[in-house]
Amino acid sequence: MKSIIIGTAGHIDHGKTALVKALTGIDADRLQEEKKRGITIDLGFAHMDLSSANGEALRLGFVDVPGHERFVRNMLAGVGGIDLVLLVIAADESIKPQTREHFDILQLLGVRRGITVLTKSDAVDAETLEVVRLEVEEFLRGTFLEAPNSPIVPVSSLTGTGMESLKSALASAAAQVEVRDSNAVARLPIDRVFTMKGFGTVVTGTLISGTIRRDDELEVFPTGRTVRVRGIQVHGQGAEAALAGQRTALNLAGASTEQLARGMTLTPPTTFNATDRVDVKLRLLGSAPRALKTRARVHFHSNTMETIAEVVLHDAKQVTPGSAALARLKLPAPALLLPGDRFIIRQFSPVVTIGGGVVLDAAAPMWQNVSKGRARTGRASSLRDLAHLMQTLESGNNEAILGIRVTRRGRAGLSLAEAVAETGWPREAVLKLSAGLVNQGLLARFQDRMFAASDFALIRKDLINAVSSFHVKDPLRQGMTKSELQDEMTRGFGVAAELFDAALASLVGQRNIEAAGDLVRLPGHGAVMKDEEAESKRKIEEAFAAAALKVPALHEVIAGLKIDKARAQKIVTLLLREKTLVKISDELVFHHGALDALRRQMAAYKVKSSKIDVANFKELTGVSRKYAIPLLEYLDRERVTRRVGDLREIV
Ligand SMILES: Nc1nc2c(ncn2[C@@H]2O[C@H](COP(=O)(O)OP(=O)(O)OP(=O)(O)O)[C@@H](O)[C@H]2O)c(=O)[nH]1
Ligand SMILES: [Mg+2]
């Protein structure tokens, strides 16, 4: 059975609630105060079954909204999830302020279908009814409710006149409504919270996408609490699952009514992130009293949520009435918003509806990162990037949107889970789009992370460059370690390990780079040491080994070699890195064998005495004071000895 949500809209007292009752038999005014005052204050709900002309069974859920100008915010919490609208205009009053305001809101929210109902037809004569109909036709010209696509149906809820034509108009409009995607990620904006005797906490809302099943765990946004679905009712009847487009009541475990409120949203756990900044396309109504300046604060309404937002215009200082702009909205606290979400803005004071728009990006980068990973040539170029980004996000071309979302992450890439969180698309949909882009050579995917193909190509070049310049700088080493190479690449910007590993593996696979154990090098750089250098290396090592603790001055050793000083210095550095030689002070370098022998001497001495002074040390080792002091300090550092006054304790 197809489920459709129908919202009412229109000026106060024009007969919305009476119409819903005439159709469904249900009085949607459920509050005592509403009954007492005869007006609707908060949202009301009703439902009915209908079959369409072709026999399809339809389940219609009604959201009845208040018309009073003071309760527009309640109206806004109700119209977020509707599929079609009944625009209610009383024949005896025609178009009034909230007729206009509600209709503006419907258009800004992108409602695409509806029926205009002229109520109270019994209260006017045929001539007046005709005049009002003409006025209304004029009012609706060029909009989604333009006749004859959307009919104008005169009715009387009092006498029942016109109800049958309204039902058949409803059935044909409902048949045209596209079914919402129940395979998408579930999202239930909460519009009511209450306790039910014997059940506990109950929340209701219109399930705007996905499916919720009994026993599902859900995350509450923005609080982060986890709740469990104990029971489900759809349109007032027990159900195993609620599907997108259905009025849904959930009996929840894990939260009390105080911990839940209208405006919160339920989703599968750890799927989405709340955000306090969104990039949007914003339209200011032609009827807005004044231009909207950048940095202005407005009331912000989306789905059932309401908050305050600061509007920062991307490409202008102000938006004039009737025009549109790209903007970033800053929220005082994080909220769950996704691309495609519609919103309404109302002037801060006095509170009137001035515009609305659509969220393009709820994972909007911070300003300073707008052109992350690329050379910034100032705000102008980042604005161009941004305009391009926004155009793509607005285009509805999901492949291009995924492409741009991946590309802007540069070498950090975008994981499948992050893509789901940014877009609200199910993982399978992301996988499919990503496979298409990989086939076209635009993206590369390594494990669960996607990268722009151009970034993959660039990092391969950078890897080769880094290894070649390593060979130039350090010609005597066989290669650089993978972690040195990774550090070199990561300097400055984050590089995902998946990208580094894949790029290196592909270079090794194509023999652009050679891997030997943990070392990587350019092919042919394995044994680069020339004979002369190898001989010099051996000479240096031998000179130090032979000298034991009475080491020669480094410059003397170097002077005795055939090669130039700079090369010799490199060889010494190499020997130090290999730990063949050990530097114990700026002046003194020893062969590691000599130092090992010294440790053994100290261990042997300890048998005789656990303490040693400088004089005894000189005697034991045969070195002068110039060597003894640095050597003892070295032994202290190595914790072979411990200094106690003038003595050393051997530990
Ligand atoms: N004669 C006549 N009166 C009607 C008709 N529909 C509604 N009324 C009366 O108009 C008054 C307002 O009707 P409601 O249905 O409460 O109006 P509403 O649009 O829901 O008002 P709010 O929710 O407060 O905006 C009530 O006294 C109704 O009895 C109709 O078709 N004919
Ligand atoms: Mg009402």
XYZ file of C-alpha atoms and ligand atoms in Angstrom:
684
model
C 0.000 0.000 0.000
C 1.329 3.424 -0.971
C 1.626 5.906 1.904
C 1.349 9.622 1.230
C 1.598 12.521 3.639
C -0.736 15.420 3.025
C -0.354 18.743 4.761
C -2.905 21.486 5.154
C -1.986 25.147 4.721
C -3.830 28.418 4.835
C -5.033 31.383 6.858
C -6.529 31.071 10.328
C -10.190 29.988 10.503
C -10.349 29.103 6.812
C -11.546 25.604 7.663
C -8.424 23.387 7.532
C -9.264 21.312 10.577
C -12.921 21.068 9.585
C -11.864 19.852 6.144
C -9.599 17.146 7.577
C -12.443 16.034 9.816
C -14.938 15.980 6.923
C -12.513 13.777 4.951
C -11.271 11.427 7.669
C -13.774 11.696 10.503
C -10.875 12.569 12.823
C -10.674 15.810 14.801
C -7.014 16.788 14.551
C -7.372 19.476 17.235
C -6.286 17.334 20.161
C -5.374 19.965 22.791
C -7.936 21.205 25.286
C -6.948 24.799 24.640
C -7.547 24.294 20.919
C -11.049 23.047 21.546
C -11.731 25.891 23.982
C -10.471 28.641 21.665
C -11.642 27.028 18.424
C -8.261 27.460 16.767
C -5.416 25.113 15.987
C -2.258 25.801 17.998
C -0.027 22.832 17.282
C 0.180 20.106 14.648
C -2.699 17.630 14.421
C -2.788 14.264 12.714
C -5.382 12.125 10.941
C -5.469 9.384 8.334
C -7.701 7.651 5.828
C -7.578 4.970 3.143
C -8.520 5.677 -0.421
C -8.182 3.782 -3.656
C -6.863 5.504 -6.724
C -8.613 5.465 -10.121
C -6.564 2.435 -11.175
C -7.482 0.553 -7.998
C -4.210 1.131 -6.125
C -4.727 1.256 -2.348
C -3.574 4.539 -0.831
C -2.989 5.335 2.809
C -3.223 9.056 3.354
C -1.691 10.590 6.459
C -2.744 14.175 7.222
C -0.713 16.795 9.039
C -3.044 19.622 10.004
C -1.254 22.895 10.713
C -2.302 26.052 12.550
C -3.090 29.141 10.504
C -2.516 31.728 13.237
C 0.464 33.974 12.433
C 1.879 33.398 15.908
C 2.079 29.640 15.307
C 3.897 29.642 11.960
C 6.830 27.950 13.691
C 4.576 25.000 14.538
C 3.335 24.954 10.969
C 6.979 24.814 9.822
C 7.657 21.759 11.991
C 4.796 19.959 10.234
C 5.252 20.711 6.546
C 8.826 19.409 6.269
C 7.884 15.876 5.285
C 4.737 16.370 3.226
C 4.224 14.953 -0.268
C 1.277 17.087 -1.227
C -0.610 20.025 0.152
C -4.229 21.053 0.539
C -4.087 24.830 0.251
C -7.220 25.904 2.072
C -8.819 29.251 1.163
C -12.202 30.219 2.586
C -14.575 31.373 -0.134
C -15.935 34.127 2.114
C -12.522 35.675 2.805
C -10.351 34.785 -0.207
C -6.557 35.295 0.032
C -5.276 36.535 3.415
C -1.777 37.100 4.870
C -1.109 33.534 6.039
C -2.456 32.208 2.725
C 0.484 34.044 1.201
C 3.007 33.204 3.897
C 2.115 29.485 3.957
C 2.182 29.357 0.175
C 5.610 31.055 0.092
C 6.840 28.466 2.571
C 5.491 25.575 0.481
C 7.284 26.887 -2.590
C 10.544 27.476 -0.722
C 10.340 23.939 0.663
C 9.985 22.597 -2.846
C 6.551 21.012 -2.388
C 5.606 19.970 -5.899
C 1.985 18.805 -5.756
C -1.258 19.907 -4.235
C -4.897 20.823 -4.497
C -6.423 24.200 -3.753
C -9.618 23.871 -1.758
C -12.152 26.701 -1.579
C -13.873 25.975 1.719
C -17.072 27.434 3.103
C -18.628 27.390 -0.388
C -21.976 27.186 1.396
C -21.369 30.605 2.925
C -21.231 32.540 -0.390
C -23.349 32.811 -3.537
C -22.264 31.338 -6.846
C -21.132 34.696 -8.184
C -18.822 35.387 -5.232
C -17.461 31.858 -5.466
C -16.581 32.521 -9.108
C -14.890 35.841 -8.283
C -12.822 34.193 -5.556
C -11.915 31.343 -7.882
C -10.607 33.859 -10.447
C -8.612 35.690 -7.773
C -7.120 32.423 -6.610
C -6.305 31.303 -10.159
C -4.486 34.578 -10.663
C -2.638 34.163 -7.359
C -1.455 30.668 -8.320
C -0.407 31.457 -11.881
C 3.109 30.252 -12.657
C 3.386 28.181 -9.482
C 3.240 24.470 -8.760
C -0.468 24.876 -7.954
C -1.310 26.481 -11.286
C -4.600 25.265 -12.819
C -5.403 23.027 -14.564
C -2.486 20.781 -13.446
C -3.625 21.277 -9.880
C -7.369 21.611 -9.530
C -9.230 24.200 -7.502
C -12.045 22.372 -5.700
C -14.885 24.225 -3.943
C -16.281 22.349 -0.953
C -18.362 22.752 2.136
C -17.257 20.804 5.158
C -20.603 21.682 6.679
C -22.881 20.232 3.988
C -20.451 17.822 2.355
C -20.759 19.507 -1.051
C -17.709 18.873 -3.237
C -16.210 16.209 -0.967
C -16.467 13.487 -3.616
C -14.664 15.587 -6.231
C -12.035 16.461 -3.630
C -11.493 12.762 -2.849
C -11.074 11.893 -6.500
C -8.701 14.855 -6.975
C -6.753 13.599 -3.952
C -6.627 10.066 -5.341
C -5.242 11.183 -8.685
C -2.733 13.598 -7.130
C -1.596 10.922 -4.666
C -1.132 8.424 -7.479
C 1.377 10.813 -9.079
C 3.467 11.258 -5.943
C 6.797 9.499 -6.238
C 7.348 6.942 -3.514
C 10.088 7.975 -1.091
C 13.193 5.840 -0.984
C 12.852 3.224 1.743
C 16.305 1.831 0.868
C 17.986 5.113 1.738
C 19.458 5.710 5.184
C 16.622 6.130 7.693
C 15.870 9.590 9.050
C 12.984 10.414 11.365
C 12.666 14.061 12.437
C 10.702 14.017 15.677
C 7.585 16.198 15.842
C 5.992 14.905 19.056
C 7.172 13.275 22.269
C 4.848 11.870 24.926
C 4.366 8.973 27.317
C 1.736 6.341 26.837
C 0.426 4.386 29.792
C 1.890 0.902 29.723
C 4.375 1.763 26.955
C 6.567 4.591 28.163
C 8.284 7.018 25.811
C 6.720 7.506 22.383
C 7.926 9.782 19.590
C 6.181 10.519 16.304
C 7.265 11.950 13.009
C 7.130 11.556 9.262
C 9.807 9.069 8.197
C 11.454 11.103 5.441
C 13.688 8.296 4.173
C 14.681 4.707 4.797
C 13.127 1.994 6.929
C 12.949 1.555 10.715
C 12.359 -1.943 12.138
C 11.404 -3.177 15.553
C 14.469 -3.699 17.787
C 16.586 -1.327 15.686
C 19.067 0.790 17.592
C 18.914 4.458 16.671
C 21.026 7.512 17.413
C 19.341 10.679 18.621
C 20.643 13.899 17.045
C 22.049 16.139 18.276
C 22.444 14.582 21.747
C 24.132 11.372 20.585
C 22.032 9.166 22.863
C 21.314 5.626 21.644
C 17.756 4.327 21.882
C 16.088 1.047 20.921
C 12.813 0.655 19.078
C 10.491 -1.392 21.275
C 7.432 -1.010 19.113
C 6.209 0.692 15.950
C 2.865 2.104 14.902
C 2.199 3.336 11.398
C -0.885 5.505 10.953
C -2.135 4.298 14.291
C -1.665 0.553 13.705
C 1.003 -1.800 15.073
C 3.694 -2.654 12.495
C 6.996 -4.531 12.225
C 8.580 -1.759 10.168
C 7.951 1.824 9.171
C 8.797 2.849 5.599
C 9.777 6.189 4.114
C 6.754 8.427 3.665
C 4.770 7.014 6.574
C 3.510 8.730 9.697
C 5.431 6.805 12.305
C 5.164 6.395 16.057
C 8.011 4.665 17.883
C 7.935 3.312 21.415
C 11.525 3.839 22.559
C 13.695 2.282 25.251
C 16.711 4.197 26.501
C 15.367 7.725 26.805
C 12.771 9.504 28.883
C 10.456 12.137 27.438
C 12.642 14.873 28.984
C 15.604 13.626 26.950
C 13.758 13.909 23.646
C 12.107 16.849 21.923
C 10.634 18.101 18.682
C 13.477 19.001 16.345
C 15.662 16.035 17.253
C 16.266 13.395 14.585
C 16.608 9.611 14.771
C 19.040 7.817 12.440
C 20.999 4.566 12.409
C 23.877 4.881 14.929
C 27.334 6.228 13.941
C 26.246 7.031 10.408
C 26.009 10.809 10.356
C 27.749 13.784 11.923
C 26.090 16.852 13.329
C 27.400 20.108 11.910
C 27.315 23.767 12.881
C 27.967 25.137 9.406
C 26.279 24.386 6.112
C 26.717 25.778 2.636
C 23.378 26.580 1.045
C 21.602 28.136 -1.907
C 19.350 30.750 -0.391
C 16.444 32.655 -1.916
C 14.990 35.821 -0.487
C 11.258 36.272 -1.073
C 10.174 39.155 -3.283
C 7.993 40.201 -0.361
C 10.899 40.356 2.108
C 10.873 43.799 3.752
C 14.545 44.502 3.096
C 17.766 43.107 1.656
C 19.514 40.448 3.699
C 23.021 41.556 4.613
C 25.927 39.231 5.195
C 26.400 38.440 8.909
C 22.660 38.908 9.554
C 21.072 36.616 12.104
C 17.843 34.819 11.197
C 15.521 32.168 12.566
C 16.281 28.889 10.797
C 13.763 26.052 10.339
C 14.445 22.695 8.706
C 12.446 19.511 9.031
C 11.059 19.735 12.559
C 14.039 21.665 13.881
C 14.361 25.353 14.623
C 17.381 27.375 15.655
C 19.172 30.641 14.946
C 21.628 31.023 12.084
C 24.163 33.618 11.033
C 24.126 34.110 7.273
C 27.536 34.617 5.670
C 27.124 35.343 1.983
C 29.797 33.752 -0.193
C 29.787 36.026 -3.181
C 27.945 39.202 -2.245
C 27.492 41.700 0.561
C 23.716 41.357 0.495
C 20.839 39.545 -1.214
C 18.020 41.703 -2.463
C 14.360 40.642 -2.236
C 13.477 38.235 -5.026
C 17.039 37.060 -5.667
C 19.194 34.132 -4.647
C 22.730 33.707 -3.324
C 25.236 31.160 -2.114
C 25.766 31.368 1.612
C 27.229 29.653 4.596
C 24.931 29.347 7.587
C 26.556 29.168 10.992
C 24.519 27.533 13.707
C 25.019 28.101 17.443
C 25.102 24.339 18.092
C 25.638 21.294 15.874
C 22.563 19.833 14.186
C 21.923 17.055 11.709
C 21.436 18.441 8.209
C 22.073 16.752 4.878
C 22.423 17.944 1.296
C 19.000 18.410 -0.267
C 17.374 19.401 3.035
C 15.103 22.382 2.552
C 14.918 25.178 5.056
C 13.067 28.382 5.806
C 14.515 31.564 7.250
C 12.509 34.121 9.168
C 13.558 37.639 10.040
C 14.953 37.975 13.515
C 12.579 40.703 14.529
C 9.799 41.269 13.750
C 9.449 37.583 12.955
C 8.263 37.104 9.373
C 9.171 34.546 6.738
C 11.741 36.124 4.415
C 13.198 33.240 2.468
C 14.554 29.746 2.379
C 16.580 27.363 0.345
C 18.360 24.079 0.114
C 21.396 22.644 1.869
C 24.160 21.902 -0.633
C 26.899 20.816 1.701
C 26.719 19.813 5.334
C 30.403 18.855 5.469
C 31.517 22.299 4.406
C 35.245 22.825 4.910
C 36.493 25.629 7.152
C 37.367 28.773 5.215
C 41.093 28.303 5.511
C 40.784 24.812 4.015
C 38.556 25.715 1.139
C 41.370 25.180 -1.336
C 43.149 22.618 0.795
C 46.063 20.889 -0.794
C 46.322 23.399 -3.593
C 48.291 26.559 -3.890
C 46.010 29.369 -2.766
C 45.966 32.353 -4.986
C 43.679 34.309 -2.761
C 40.027 34.427 -1.917
C 38.952 34.991 -5.506
C 40.169 31.597 -6.631
C 38.732 29.840 -3.630
C 35.436 31.537 -4.402
C 35.634 30.223 -7.939
C 36.336 26.736 -6.561
C 33.407 27.168 -4.249
C 31.049 28.373 -6.960
C 32.024 25.369 -9.066
C 31.527 23.084 -6.098
C 28.116 24.551 -5.377
C 27.064 24.317 -9.028
C 27.959 20.653 -9.053
C 26.243 19.970 -5.734
C 23.155 21.720 -7.046
C 23.195 19.851 -10.354
C 21.720 16.637 -8.959
C 24.365 14.683 -10.912
C 25.337 12.243 -8.182
C 28.389 10.917 -9.988
C 29.793 14.425 -10.369
C 28.884 15.199 -6.760
C 30.763 12.182 -5.450
C 33.687 13.078 -7.704
C 33.949 16.585 -6.300
C 33.506 15.440 -2.697
C 36.386 12.991 -3.124
C 38.611 15.405 -5.040
C 38.360 18.190 -2.494
C 39.729 15.859 0.187
C 43.003 15.637 -1.736
C 45.429 13.041 -0.463
C 43.391 12.360 2.656
C 40.713 10.836 0.408
C 37.113 10.080 1.342
C 36.086 6.761 2.855
C 32.843 5.046 1.902
C 31.484 5.687 5.399
C 32.427 9.378 5.180
C 30.703 9.586 1.803
C 27.528 8.115 3.333
C 27.754 10.593 6.211
C 28.193 13.551 3.838
C 25.426 12.635 1.414
C 22.906 10.389 3.160
C 23.170 7.937 0.251
C 23.293 4.260 1.196
C 26.694 2.586 1.052
C 25.675 0.441 -1.943
C 24.791 3.579 -3.888
C 28.179 5.131 -3.065
C 29.932 1.916 -4.140
C 28.095 1.891 -7.439
C 28.851 5.545 -8.208
C 32.444 5.056 -7.171
C 32.822 2.016 -9.460
C 31.510 4.112 -12.360
C 34.019 6.879 -11.649
C 36.868 4.374 -11.291
C 35.937 2.909 -14.695
C 36.070 6.358 -16.251
C 39.543 6.827 -14.833
C 38.456 9.708 -12.590
C 38.748 8.056 -9.190
C 40.897 5.408 -7.599
C 39.672 3.337 -4.683
C 42.024 1.552 -2.306
C 40.307 -0.548 0.315
C 37.459 1.629 1.620
C 38.942 4.971 0.625
C 38.484 6.923 -2.600
C 40.928 9.388 -4.174
C 40.991 11.545 -7.276
C 42.902 9.702 -10.003
C 44.957 12.872 -10.470
C 46.067 12.716 -6.832
C 47.118 9.130 -7.307
C 49.163 10.102 -10.373
C 50.713 13.058 -8.529
C 51.737 11.138 -5.461
C 53.426 8.537 -7.660
C 55.512 11.327 -9.181
C 56.239 12.761 -5.763
C 57.364 9.376 -4.476
C 59.847 8.958 -7.316
C 61.102 12.512 -6.761
C 61.500 11.969 -3.045
C 63.495 8.772 -3.542
C 65.712 10.379 -6.217
C 66.515 13.392 -4.106
C 67.252 11.060 -1.232
C 69.861 9.330 -3.407
C 71.422 12.680 -4.293
C 71.571 13.798 -0.675
C 72.692 10.471 0.710
C 74.487 8.653 -2.077
C 76.132 6.136 0.210
C 72.980 4.692 1.714
C 71.376 1.772 -0.037
C 67.929 3.308 0.112
C 65.467 5.063 2.385
C 63.160 3.255 4.730
C 59.458 3.166 3.888
C 58.646 5.115 7.008
C 61.156 7.841 6.102
C 59.491 8.064 2.705
C 56.027 8.157 4.260
C 57.100 10.944 6.663
C 58.526 12.876 3.749
C 55.208 12.579 1.859
C 53.051 13.396 4.847
C 54.913 16.605 5.631
C 52.444 19.480 5.379
C 49.275 17.645 4.346
C 47.695 14.451 5.521
C 48.276 11.535 3.191
C 46.072 8.525 3.759
C 48.052 5.348 4.378
C 45.880 3.614 1.751
C 47.064 6.074 -0.912
C 50.732 5.890 0.090
C 50.735 2.085 0.191
C 48.913 1.740 -3.116
C 51.127 4.277 -4.899
C 54.301 2.659 -3.610
C 53.060 -0.830 -4.448
C 52.179 0.234 -7.985
C 55.612 1.846 -8.480
C 57.320 -1.279 -7.187
C 55.068 -3.408 -9.416
C 56.107 -1.373 -12.450
C 59.760 -1.388 -11.340
C 59.918 2.391 -11.059
C 61.006 1.845 -7.494
C 62.798 -1.116 -5.983
C 61.946 -2.473 -2.562
C 64.450 -4.497 -0.544
C 63.185 -5.417 2.868
C 62.215 -2.185 4.537
C 64.274 -0.083 2.120
C 63.088 1.546 -1.071
C 65.348 2.957 -3.784
C 65.488 3.739 -7.446
C 66.448 0.708 -9.528
C 70.229 0.367 -9.778
C 70.916 2.367 -6.620
C 71.600 -0.738 -4.541
C 75.371 -0.723 -4.733
C 76.367 2.769 -5.623
C 79.604 2.958 -3.686
C 82.546 3.408 -5.956
C 85.736 1.402 -5.341
C 87.568 4.456 -4.051
C 84.822 5.191 -1.597
C 84.585 1.593 -0.475
C 88.323 1.604 0.106
C 88.131 4.846 2.058
C 85.336 3.455 4.174
C 87.408 0.383 4.988
C 90.423 2.585 5.808
C 88.485 4.779 8.180
C 86.977 1.804 9.930
C 90.376 0.104 10.238
C 92.050 3.236 11.553
C 89.524 3.525 14.355
C 89.454 -0.189 15.115
C 93.243 -0.272 15.420
C 93.373 2.825 17.605
C 91.093 1.245 20.244
C 90.485 3.984 22.829
C 93.446 6.120 21.692
C 91.597 7.336 18.669
C 93.103 9.601 16.072
C 91.654 13.035 15.431
C 88.974 12.747 12.759
C 90.509 15.437 10.549
C 93.812 13.511 10.472
C 92.068 10.369 9.282
C 90.209 12.290 6.636
C 93.351 14.053 5.458
C 94.984 10.695 4.787
C 92.300 9.566 2.347
C 92.312 9.725 -1.472
C 88.854 11.211 -1.702
C 87.713 14.753 -1.043
C 86.676 15.999 2.365
C 82.955 16.219 1.701
C 82.726 12.613 0.529
C 84.847 11.480 3.474
C 82.494 13.297 5.818
C 79.572 11.426 4.215
C 81.372 8.127 4.768
C 81.858 8.965 8.415
C 78.173 9.845 8.700
C 77.337 6.523 7.120
C 79.609 4.670 9.565
C 77.974 6.517 12.449
C 74.486 5.643 11.174
C 75.524 1.997 10.809
C 76.789 2.268 14.392
C 80.233 1.008 13.295
C 81.532 4.245 14.765
C 80.094 5.889 17.855
C 80.358 9.583 18.577
C 80.649 10.287 22.298
C 81.433 14.023 22.115
C 81.855 16.641 19.408
C 85.536 15.786 19.189
C 85.654 12.097 19.852
C 84.598 9.153 17.723
C 85.333 5.540 18.615
C 84.976 2.194 16.927
C 82.106 0.293 18.519
C 84.469 -2.621 19.171
C 86.671 -0.408 21.358
C 83.678 0.700 23.416
C 82.494 -2.913 23.802
C 85.968 -3.812 25.071
C 85.780 -0.900 27.545
C 82.479 -2.218 28.937
C 84.069 -5.640 29.464
C 87.046 -3.995 31.229
C 84.694 -2.149 33.552
C 82.773 -5.339 34.343
C 86.052 -7.091 35.191
C 87.185 -4.164 37.364
C 83.959 -4.317 39.344
C 84.970 -7.710 40.719
C 87.880 -5.924 42.427
C 86.098 -2.728 43.414
C 82.649 -1.292 42.791
C 84.057 2.262 42.711
C 86.571 3.893 40.407
C 88.083 7.390 40.241
C 89.541 9.230 37.258
C 93.124 8.277 38.097
C 92.293 4.581 38.329
C 90.286 4.818 35.114
C 93.285 6.355 33.329
C 95.473 3.580 34.628
C 93.001 0.873 33.673
C 92.493 2.072 30.133
C 95.784 3.795 29.406
C 94.133 6.965 28.107
C 94.949 10.557 28.945
C 92.650 12.850 30.940
C 91.496 14.452 27.681
C 89.890 11.094 26.751
C 89.084 9.824 30.255
C 86.540 12.506 31.166
C 84.378 12.232 27.984
C 84.592 8.431 28.178
C 83.402 8.404 31.809
C 80.597 10.804 30.917
C 79.669 8.483 28.071
C 79.626 5.534 30.496
C 77.413 7.581 32.850
C 74.983 8.210 29.996
C 75.007 4.547 29.105
C 74.370 3.712 32.782
C 77.498 1.599 33.004
C 78.695 3.937 35.758
C 77.035 6.386 38.088
C 78.759 9.501 39.332
C 78.952 9.776 43.112
C 80.965 12.880 44.111
C 84.482 12.459 42.662
C 83.979 8.747 42.250
C 82.084 6.519 39.846
C 80.090 3.586 41.012
C 80.069 0.732 38.506
C 76.471 -0.461 38.130
N -20.136 27.422 6.909
C -18.992 26.759 6.984
N -18.227 26.889 8.053
C -17.068 26.207 8.094
C -16.658 25.390 7.038
N -15.439 24.887 7.361
C -15.141 25.366 8.577
N -16.117 26.171 9.023
C -16.101 26.871 10.286
O -15.014 27.773 10.329
C -14.441 27.846 11.631
C -12.968 27.560 11.572
O -12.755 26.283 11.078
P -11.459 25.486 11.406
O -11.499 24.206 10.639
O -11.184 25.399 12.832
O -10.408 26.466 10.744
P -8.870 26.259 10.663
O -8.420 26.678 9.323
O -8.502 24.894 11.087
O -8.315 27.318 11.717
P -6.866 27.333 12.393
O -6.447 25.939 12.518
O -6.984 28.019 13.697
O -6.005 28.080 11.445
C -15.192 26.846 12.456
O -16.179 27.489 13.209
C -15.838 25.931 11.447
O -17.045 25.358 11.894
C -17.499 25.278 5.901
O -17.199 24.606 4.912
N -18.670 25.995 5.928
Mg -7.244 24.205 12.455
